[in-house]
Amino acid sequence: MKEKLLNLPFYLICLGLAFLAHGVFLYQWTRQHYMIGINDGGSQMLPFKHLLYNQYTNGEFFYSFDFGLGAGTFSELSYYFSTSLVFLVSVVIVFALESLHAIGSPDVLFWANAAVWINVIRLSLVLFITARLFMYMKITRFPALLGASIYGISGMYFRHATYWEFFADAFLWLPILIFGIEKVFREQKPGWFLFAVSISLIDNFYFSYINFLLAGLYILARLAIRQEPNETGWLKAVAVFLVTGIIGFGISAVSFVPAVYAFLNNHRPDFEQEIPWVDLTDNILFTSRFIVLPAIFVLFLFCFSLYRHKTFRLFAVLGIAGTLLHFSPVAASVFNGFSAPQYRWEYFLSLVAGGTVAAGFQHIKTLTRRQFAVAGVLTAAVYMFAVWMDQTFDWGAQSTALILLSLLLTFLLTLAVLQFKQPSVKALLAGFLIVSALGFANIYQVEKILEDGRIEHVNKDLLTSSGYDTAEVRGLIEAIHEREDGVSYRIDWMEGVRNNTPIVQDFRGLSAYSSILNKNLLYFYLYDLQIDMGRESVSRYATLGNRANLHSLLQGKYAIKEKGDPNVPYGFTEMMSSENYIVYENGNPLPFARAASVVYSEQQLESQPAIVREHAMLTGIVLDGSEASAALPAAKEQTDAFEVQEAEATFRDGNLAVSGDTGGIDLVRSDSAFAEGDLYVSFRLEHISPNKGFPLTVNGYETSRKANTSIYRTYVDDITVRIPAEDTIKIRMPKGVYQLTNLQIFEEPYTVLQEQSQKNTGLQALSIDGSQVNLSYDNSADEKYLAVNIPFERGWKAAVNGQEAEVLKANYGFAAVPLSEGANDITFTYRPPFFYLTLSISLFSLLIGGLYIFWSSRKTRI
């Protein structure tokens, strides 16, 4: 009981350190500047928190039609916050405050304001938990706190917490996981390891993968470096880890399995660039944006007599291994799922560095001055080597001066501890090291995050201004909402390149940005319909390329454009306007659910252009793998009617060399017979230069392409662009060498769309309530299928007139069900993939886990 009472003041110390560590960001908060990344922070973290909070507090936990065209948020946002325990606790607290009217209804700006406070609380828990881990490993309280500070008050924490806040949760679970490992080795008690495995898998499947790799490294080191004379034998320990890990996996199944399924059902091009085994360019002693090792850690590594102490030896060996792994992009790729190298795992290096310092500090008095002198010379040599290797080293940088000063003071104070052997001098060294950690953390916040990361620009003005949340556009959206009484209309609008604008501005749109998205929708955009999104990039979809057929098919009823923007879809007419924007309304809307008997197959359409696929979806239904029952719709190809002319370029056999600053080709039509409608211009375009992205324009339409070396490149080089009917098509790009092939031009007079929009619909009623859609359809024409605008993904079930019906993949990325003749009452219900099965496994595993822990505790007492 006494120990527990002592925990509160100790936690308050950790809380105080967490406040001091966030000094810069807390000051920024008083100026209405936020601890949020300018890119992913504003484009993903804030919108997803806003979306999930509204869902959870309204009793919807699984699906949202407000996320892009619709998505299972429980599984697809599990990489972010849907199962993040820190976020879930935040939701409970915020909802309680809202219910008590202590705060207003939380919006995106609220979550921006709350970010620094959530990060302070999280860091205080990181410090407290890590210090308790070190104390359990028989390191005394003050050195344990010092080691925890080196772990938590590190650049990596602030980098994670600012740019991708959910990354910082991993700082909590890793020390708990290691604590669980130690409990197994030292006491044969598996409870904490079971808890750590379960909580890691539930919280975030991606970082549980990283943490389990790191835990594996730690277990290997522990098997080699025993800490206690009566530890659990290696065979028994491994057996406990395996059994407990399996039970932990079972407990987490209800969260982990749907998350992994969503990851596997995602689409992102493989990383095809060569990954080197070794890269020594990152300077982790001076300038690294990932981790800067403290001088005391380097010094202790060369104090060879400290290796006699087992705890020090364990952490030092892991610290050396972690440092070596830092310089291997291959290792960074392994930790990122064998994809592009990412250095998100290096909080482990901070942890073992903290453990090394804590254990070394505890035994510092055992060092002799001669041992210190040798360690000092070797440490100085390592720093000199780091300077020599760094081709961009800046002697005049403020951080350089501070690091060299810290190195000097570390030497002097360590020497003073060895010379005078007084507790006060040792306390002075510890205090200096903690103050240094706090100082460097705040310097890191200024230099690496505020300045280099441009976070200094993330403030209230940005989050309420044009480019993020334009008040003028919000007014137009509210006017649309007041005008509409339907539940399925969508608005084509996006602030700049922020694909999650619909979430921020509370409307159903046509864009989404997330590391995990429904593969069917991504294929629909990238390959099946070749929809250009205005910029090439992975993990997102946006707009519909101003293609009127697709707008009508997907309930794109409104489009908001800046005044003067010529890219208005065909058939859209001005409905209202403001000072800078115009709202256009679709004159050819189609219903949410459409019946069809004419069936086309994806295989039948595989070699057809995008316009034919659009017409197939308009006149019938496209099913995957079914036999075709009708001839394909006709398309009016007019490629031969256009003559190719060079424009500040030479074009021969598909090779295009642009000699001017901007150039390309003109496609000139000899006759002007086609004036009403659009042209679809398709071609394959590849840039020969590997290192440069470039803008591309086709008449008034603008888009951009990534560099061949970019990790965000889609590798989709087949482009289809819709433009209003013109006699001349101007394709332009910057100076360079390109390959432009497979050129095709089609006329689209929209007669098919107009015919379909004038048909009477059998849709009698429609309601959308999160993960359930109810509709009534009068199938008096005895059609075979009903296609609905619900993105197809595993988890949807349907009932037609009370009887279970198969949910089919239709129109490349959407759902359909077979129809009965006459009246059809249809219910679609979504639950995460394998939800009920995994829920049963989780509950059963929880029971087994409880019995296993009870049995283990009884066995250890006997």
Coordinates of N, CA, C and O in Angstrom, one line a residue, residues 92 261 309 555 636 642 663:
V92 N -14.4 9.3 -24.5 CA -15.2 9.2 -23.3 C -15.2 10.5 -22.5 O -16.2 11.0 -22.0
Y261 N -7.6 -7.6 -42.4 CA -8.3 -7.8 -43.7 C -8.4 -6.5 -44.5 O -8.2 -6.6 -45.7
H309 N 28.0 -5.5 -15.3 CA 26.6 -5.5 -14.7 C 25.6 -6.0 -15.8 O 25.5 -5.4 -16.8
Q555 N -24.4 9.6 -57.8 CA -25.1 10.6 -57.1 C -24.3 11.9 -56.9 O -24.6 12.7 -55.9
K636 N -18.1 6.2 -80.1 CA -17.8 6.9 -81.3 C -16.3 7.4 -81.3 O -16.0 8.4 -80.8
F642 N -8.5 13.5 -86.3 CA -7.6 14.5 -85.7 C -6.2 14.3 -86.3 O -5.7 13.2 -86.4
G663 N 5.6 22.4 -74.0 CA 5.3 22.0 -75.3 C 4.6 20.7 -75.3 O 4.2 20.2 -74.3

